[in-house]
XYZ file of C-alpha atoms in Angstrom:
393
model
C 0.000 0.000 0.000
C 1.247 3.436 -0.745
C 0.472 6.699 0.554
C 1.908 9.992 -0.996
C 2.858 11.669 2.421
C 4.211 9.571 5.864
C 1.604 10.294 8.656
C 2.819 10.605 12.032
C -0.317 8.946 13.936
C 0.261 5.194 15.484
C -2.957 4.155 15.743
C -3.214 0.701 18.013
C -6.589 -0.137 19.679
C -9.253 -2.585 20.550
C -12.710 -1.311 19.943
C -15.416 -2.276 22.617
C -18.135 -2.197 19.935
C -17.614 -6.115 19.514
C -15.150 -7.000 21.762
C -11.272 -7.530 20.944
C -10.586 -10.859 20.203
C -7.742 -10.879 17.928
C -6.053 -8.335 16.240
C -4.328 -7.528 12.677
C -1.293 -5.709 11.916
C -1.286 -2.907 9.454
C 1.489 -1.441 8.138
C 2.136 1.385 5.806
C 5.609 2.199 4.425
C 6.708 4.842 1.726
C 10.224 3.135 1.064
C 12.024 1.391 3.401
C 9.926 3.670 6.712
C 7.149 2.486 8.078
C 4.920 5.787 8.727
C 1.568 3.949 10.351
C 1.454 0.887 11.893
C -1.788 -0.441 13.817
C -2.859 -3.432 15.522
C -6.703 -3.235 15.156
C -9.414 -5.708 15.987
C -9.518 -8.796 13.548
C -13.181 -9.442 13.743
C -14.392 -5.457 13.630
C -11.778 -5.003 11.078
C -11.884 -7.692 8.935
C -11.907 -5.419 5.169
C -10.065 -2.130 6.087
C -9.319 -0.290 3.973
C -7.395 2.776 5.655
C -7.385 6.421 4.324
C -4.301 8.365 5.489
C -3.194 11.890 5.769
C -0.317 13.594 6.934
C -1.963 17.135 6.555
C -1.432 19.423 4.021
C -2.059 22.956 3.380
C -2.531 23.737 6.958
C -5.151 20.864 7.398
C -4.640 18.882 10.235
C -3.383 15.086 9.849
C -6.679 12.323 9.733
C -6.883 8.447 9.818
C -10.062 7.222 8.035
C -10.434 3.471 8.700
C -13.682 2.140 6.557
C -14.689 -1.383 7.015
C -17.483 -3.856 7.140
C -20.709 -2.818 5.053
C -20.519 0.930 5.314
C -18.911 1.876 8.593
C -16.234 3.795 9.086
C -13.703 5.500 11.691
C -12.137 8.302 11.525
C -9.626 10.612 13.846
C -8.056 13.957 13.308
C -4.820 15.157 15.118
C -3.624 18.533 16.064
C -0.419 19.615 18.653
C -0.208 22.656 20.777
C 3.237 23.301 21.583
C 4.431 20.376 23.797
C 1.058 18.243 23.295
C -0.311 16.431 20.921
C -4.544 15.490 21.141
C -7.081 13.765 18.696
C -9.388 16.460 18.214
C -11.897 15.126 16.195
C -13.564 11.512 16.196
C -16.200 10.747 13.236
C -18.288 7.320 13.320
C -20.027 6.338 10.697
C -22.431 2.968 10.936
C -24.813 1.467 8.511
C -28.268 0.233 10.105
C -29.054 -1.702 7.365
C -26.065 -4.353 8.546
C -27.879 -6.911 10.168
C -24.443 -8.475 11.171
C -23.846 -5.848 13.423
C -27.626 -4.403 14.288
C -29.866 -7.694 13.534
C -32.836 -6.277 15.686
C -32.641 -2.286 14.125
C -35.630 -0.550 13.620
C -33.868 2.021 11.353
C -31.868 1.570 8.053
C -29.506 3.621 6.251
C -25.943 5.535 7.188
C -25.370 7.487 10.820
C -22.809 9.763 10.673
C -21.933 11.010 14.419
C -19.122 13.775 15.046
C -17.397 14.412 18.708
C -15.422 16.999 19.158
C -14.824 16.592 22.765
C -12.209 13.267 23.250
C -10.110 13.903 25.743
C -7.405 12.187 24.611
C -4.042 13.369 24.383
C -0.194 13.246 25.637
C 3.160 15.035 25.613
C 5.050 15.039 22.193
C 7.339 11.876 21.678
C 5.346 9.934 24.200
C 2.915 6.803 23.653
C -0.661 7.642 25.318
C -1.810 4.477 26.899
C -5.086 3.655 28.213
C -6.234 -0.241 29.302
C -9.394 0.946 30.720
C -11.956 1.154 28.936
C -12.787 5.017 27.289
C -15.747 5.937 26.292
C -16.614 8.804 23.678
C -19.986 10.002 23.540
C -20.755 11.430 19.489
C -24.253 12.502 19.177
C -26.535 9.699 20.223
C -23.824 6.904 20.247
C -21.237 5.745 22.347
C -17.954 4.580 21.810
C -15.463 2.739 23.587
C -11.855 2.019 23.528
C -9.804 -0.171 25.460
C -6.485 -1.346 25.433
C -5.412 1.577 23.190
C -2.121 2.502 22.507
C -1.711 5.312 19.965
C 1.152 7.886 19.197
C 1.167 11.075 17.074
C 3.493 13.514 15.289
C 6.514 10.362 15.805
C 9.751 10.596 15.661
C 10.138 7.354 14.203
C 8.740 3.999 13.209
C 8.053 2.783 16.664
C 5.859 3.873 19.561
C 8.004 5.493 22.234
C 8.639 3.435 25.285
C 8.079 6.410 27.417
C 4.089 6.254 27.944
C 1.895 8.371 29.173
C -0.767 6.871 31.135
C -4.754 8.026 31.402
C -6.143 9.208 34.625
C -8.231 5.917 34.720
C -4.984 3.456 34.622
C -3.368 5.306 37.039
C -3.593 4.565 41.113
C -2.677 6.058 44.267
C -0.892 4.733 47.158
C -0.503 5.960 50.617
C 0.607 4.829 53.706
C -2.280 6.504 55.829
C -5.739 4.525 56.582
C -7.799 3.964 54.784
C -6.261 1.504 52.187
C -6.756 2.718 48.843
C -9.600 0.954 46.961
C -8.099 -1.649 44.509
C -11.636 -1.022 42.269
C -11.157 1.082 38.813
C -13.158 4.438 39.578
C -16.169 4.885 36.277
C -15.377 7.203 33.714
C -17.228 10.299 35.031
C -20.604 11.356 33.895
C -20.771 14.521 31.869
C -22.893 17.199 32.976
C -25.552 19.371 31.247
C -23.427 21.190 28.576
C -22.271 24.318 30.304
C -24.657 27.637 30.292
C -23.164 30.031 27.842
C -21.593 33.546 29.449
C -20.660 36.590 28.129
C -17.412 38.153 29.749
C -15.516 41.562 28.857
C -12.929 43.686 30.419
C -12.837 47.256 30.501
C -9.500 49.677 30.475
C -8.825 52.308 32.651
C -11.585 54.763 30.791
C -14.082 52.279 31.079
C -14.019 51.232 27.649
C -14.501 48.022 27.113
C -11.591 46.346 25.277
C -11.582 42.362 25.764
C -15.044 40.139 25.304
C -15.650 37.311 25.124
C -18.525 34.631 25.064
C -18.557 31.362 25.710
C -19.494 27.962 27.838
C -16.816 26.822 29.880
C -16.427 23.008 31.562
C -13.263 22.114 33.650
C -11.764 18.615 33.197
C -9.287 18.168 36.336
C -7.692 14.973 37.816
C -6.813 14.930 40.949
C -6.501 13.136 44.249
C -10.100 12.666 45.837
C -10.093 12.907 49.907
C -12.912 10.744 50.364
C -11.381 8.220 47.875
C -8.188 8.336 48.323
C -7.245 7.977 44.853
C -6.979 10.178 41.364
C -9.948 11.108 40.700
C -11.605 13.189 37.336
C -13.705 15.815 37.323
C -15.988 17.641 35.057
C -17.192 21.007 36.198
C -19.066 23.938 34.428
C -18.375 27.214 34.630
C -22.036 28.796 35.909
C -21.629 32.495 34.462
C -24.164 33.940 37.448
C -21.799 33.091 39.818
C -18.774 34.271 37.737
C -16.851 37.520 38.724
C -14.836 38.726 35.929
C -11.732 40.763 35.983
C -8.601 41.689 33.756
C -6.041 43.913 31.925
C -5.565 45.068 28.452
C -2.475 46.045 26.692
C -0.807 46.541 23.692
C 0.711 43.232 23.299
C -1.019 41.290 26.042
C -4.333 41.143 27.552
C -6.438 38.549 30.428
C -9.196 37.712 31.342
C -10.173 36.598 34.715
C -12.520 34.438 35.933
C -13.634 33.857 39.311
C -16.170 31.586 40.986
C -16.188 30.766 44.633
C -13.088 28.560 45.150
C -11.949 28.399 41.486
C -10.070 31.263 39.989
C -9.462 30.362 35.472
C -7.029 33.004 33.702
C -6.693 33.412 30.315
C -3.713 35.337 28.931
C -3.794 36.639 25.357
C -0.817 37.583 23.327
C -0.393 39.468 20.014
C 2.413 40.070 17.581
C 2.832 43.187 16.311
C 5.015 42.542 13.693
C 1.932 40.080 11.925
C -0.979 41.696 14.025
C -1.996 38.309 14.896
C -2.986 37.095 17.857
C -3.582 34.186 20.015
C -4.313 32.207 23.390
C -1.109 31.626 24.988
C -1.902 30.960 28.393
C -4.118 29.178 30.797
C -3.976 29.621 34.630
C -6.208 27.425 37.299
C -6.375 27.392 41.155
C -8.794 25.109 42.293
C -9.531 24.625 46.468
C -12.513 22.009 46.263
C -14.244 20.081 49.068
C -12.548 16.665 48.544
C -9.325 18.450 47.421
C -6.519 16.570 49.282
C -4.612 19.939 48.444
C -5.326 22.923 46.556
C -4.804 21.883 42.635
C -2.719 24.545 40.311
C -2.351 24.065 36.566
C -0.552 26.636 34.147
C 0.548 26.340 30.921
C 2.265 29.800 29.396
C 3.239 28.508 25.626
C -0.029 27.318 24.223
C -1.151 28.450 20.735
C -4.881 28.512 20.980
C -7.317 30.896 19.107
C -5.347 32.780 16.770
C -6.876 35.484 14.614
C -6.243 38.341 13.303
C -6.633 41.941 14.819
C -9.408 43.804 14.420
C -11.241 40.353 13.620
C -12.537 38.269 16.687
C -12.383 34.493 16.836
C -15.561 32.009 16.985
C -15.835 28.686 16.909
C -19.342 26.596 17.411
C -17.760 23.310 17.760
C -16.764 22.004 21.123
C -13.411 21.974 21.252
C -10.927 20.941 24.092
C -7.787 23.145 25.331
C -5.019 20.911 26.699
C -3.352 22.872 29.529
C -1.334 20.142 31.158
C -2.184 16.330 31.604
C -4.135 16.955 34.629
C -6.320 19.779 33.000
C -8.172 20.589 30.318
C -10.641 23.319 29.251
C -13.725 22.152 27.160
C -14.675 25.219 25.209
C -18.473 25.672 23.897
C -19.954 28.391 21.082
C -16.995 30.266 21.601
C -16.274 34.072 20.046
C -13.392 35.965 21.779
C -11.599 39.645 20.830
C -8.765 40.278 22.945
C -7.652 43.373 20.901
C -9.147 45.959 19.030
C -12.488 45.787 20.242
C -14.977 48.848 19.196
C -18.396 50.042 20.179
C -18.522 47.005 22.365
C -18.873 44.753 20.058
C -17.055 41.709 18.100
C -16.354 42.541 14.853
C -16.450 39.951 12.124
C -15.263 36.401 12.815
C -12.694 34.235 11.538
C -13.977 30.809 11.801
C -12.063 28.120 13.727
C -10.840 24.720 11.808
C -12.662 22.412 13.732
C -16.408 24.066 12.492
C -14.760 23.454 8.633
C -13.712 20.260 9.610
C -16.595 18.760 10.832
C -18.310 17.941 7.771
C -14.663 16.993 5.934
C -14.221 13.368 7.493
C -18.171 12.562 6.717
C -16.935 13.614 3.130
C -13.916 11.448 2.963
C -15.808 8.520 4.134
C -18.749 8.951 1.774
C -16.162 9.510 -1.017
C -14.722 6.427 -0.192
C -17.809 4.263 0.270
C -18.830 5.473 -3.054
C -15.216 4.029 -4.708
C -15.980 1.227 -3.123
C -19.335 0.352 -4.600
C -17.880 1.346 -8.099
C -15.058 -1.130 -7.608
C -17.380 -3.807 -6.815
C -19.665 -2.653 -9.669
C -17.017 -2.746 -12.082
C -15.651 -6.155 -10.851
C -19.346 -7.295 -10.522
C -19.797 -6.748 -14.562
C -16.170 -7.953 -15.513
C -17.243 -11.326 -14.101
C -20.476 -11.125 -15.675
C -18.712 -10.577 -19.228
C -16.635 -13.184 -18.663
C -19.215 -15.808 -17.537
C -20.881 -14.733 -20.986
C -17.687 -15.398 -23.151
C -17.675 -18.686 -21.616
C -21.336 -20.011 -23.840
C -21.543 -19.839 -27.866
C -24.519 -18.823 -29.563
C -26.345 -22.099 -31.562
């Protein structure tokens, strides 16, 4: 098999859809280096037929794995600074299979986007998760286990330095009471978080940063009552929000505030390109079944970026890796850190992920469609032949 540009994703999984019985080696090389290689369930797998991208043009790199009688999977990658994430996960599954849904009511092809994975590791590091994970697109559910996966390589192999999940991970401690030995449930997400609008005003009382959005915390950390790493998922509740912040030339921030939980956002600009973007995320965290007060910062991200005198907006959820113990799930977001007037945003540049989402569902149909026309066209090359076979009397 040949591809025209070497991917950097290592994609190697079990899919809980039917279990993970046995599991099939695929390999990809463009000369003598192997760019993918995947060990993916035999039985779920059993025609794949993978569609590969490195990422061109600014796109980000995608895996498209189509299989069986019209489904498909598909993953998108991105990195920010020292992190790489999948940021996008399409399913696609055909009711009419009665293989795989014997008792459907429905028929025809589902095509289900999430936008919101949560999965993601340092650069040159192997994320590995044993437990199961399960990713909720639209009305489905889907869950991994035993994955092993590795983006933006180095190399042919998966790095033997790993980076565990939050659910694979334990804590030990010599004080009563012993630690539970039982794997802690993947927590259960709550309502999608209440959209706010925020803004900062300068020392005239101008206002010169807004922003609007829903915001919902994802923090790990060690649970009191449990005595073990716990994860979180908590939404920002705009009512209860104080903001604050600074504007500047160069930099601006916005604060957030509620009750025990103070979120900073710091903004940066160049003024050389008049672009700007997020490049900073603060949180201080003093919960109830804290163990200690939890701090996260991350000062190099590259999140947002527009131009000034445009704002940013972006409709899809989309998550903001901070460090591997926080993240920021993002909702219907606009922001304008610079170069706000009358109080209001001024024309949008739309995020990547919104023209992304209907660009895997694309690819897949494409590809379903070349695969019906191959088996049409083989279909009547048969037929002709089984023809030339009889004379006419």
């Amino acid at each position: 098999m040949k591809v025209l540009d070497c991917l950097a994703p290592l994609f190697i999984a079990c899919l809980g859809i039917l279990g993970c019985t046995q599991a099939v080696t695929l390999e990809v090389k463009e000369g003598n280096s192997t760019c993918i290689k995947a060990e993916l369930s035999r039985l779920l797998f059993s025609a794949l037929h993978p569609l590969l991208s490195c990422g061109a043009a600014g796109r980000p790199p995608w895996l498209v794995a189509v299989f069986g009688s019209g489904h498909a999977l598909g993953l998108s990658f991105a990195k920010n600074g020292s992190f790489y994430s999948i940021t996008n996960l399409t399913v696609q599954y055909n009711l009419s299979d009665t293989s795989l849904f014997p008792q459907s009511n429905g028929s025809g092809v589902v095509t289900v986007v999430s936008s919101s994975v949560g999965i993601w590791a340092p650069i040159n590091t192997t994320y590995r998760c044993a437990s199961p994970t399960t990713i909720r697109a639209g009305g489905a559910a889907i869950t991994f286990s035993a994955m092993r996966l590795e983006a933006y390589m180095p190399g042919n192999d998966l790095s033997p330095t790993e980076s565990v999940c939050a659910a694979d991970q334990t804590t030990t401690t010599t004080a009563p009471p012993t630690p539970t030995t039982t794997a802690a449930p993947a927590p259960t997400p709550p309502a999608t978080p209440a959209t706010g609008v925020f803004s900062v005003t300068n020392s005239s009382g101008t206002v010169c940063l807004l922003a609007k959005m829903g915001l919902q915390l994802n923090v790990s950390y060690v649970s009191q009552s449990q005595n073990k790493t716990v994860q979180e998922l908590v939404n920002v509740n705009p009512n209860l929000t104080v903001t604050s912040g600074s504007c500047g030339g160069t930099t601006a921030s916005l604060v957030l505030t509620q009750q025990t939980t103070t979120l900073n956002f710091t903004f940066s600009m160049n003024s050389t390109t008049s672009k700007y973007h997020l490049s900073g995320i603060n949180l201080l965290a003093n919960w109830s079944d804290m163990t200690a007060p939890f701090s996260a910062s991350n000062t190099s991200l590259d999140y947002l970026r527009s131009t000034l005198g445009r704002s940013y907006m972006c409709n899809t959820e989309q998550t903001l890796l901070v460090v591997p113990a926080f993240s920021l799930n993002a909702f219907r977001l606009q922001v304008q850190p610079f170069g706000v007037t009358s109080s209001q945003f001024a024309a949008a540049e739309e995020c990547q992920l919104d023209q992304d989402q209907m660009l895997i569902p694309i690819i897949v149909g494409a590809a379903l469609a070349g695969l019906v026309l191959i088996i049409l066209i083989a279909y009547l090359i048969g037929r002709k032949r089984s023809h030339a076979g009889y004379q006419t009397i």
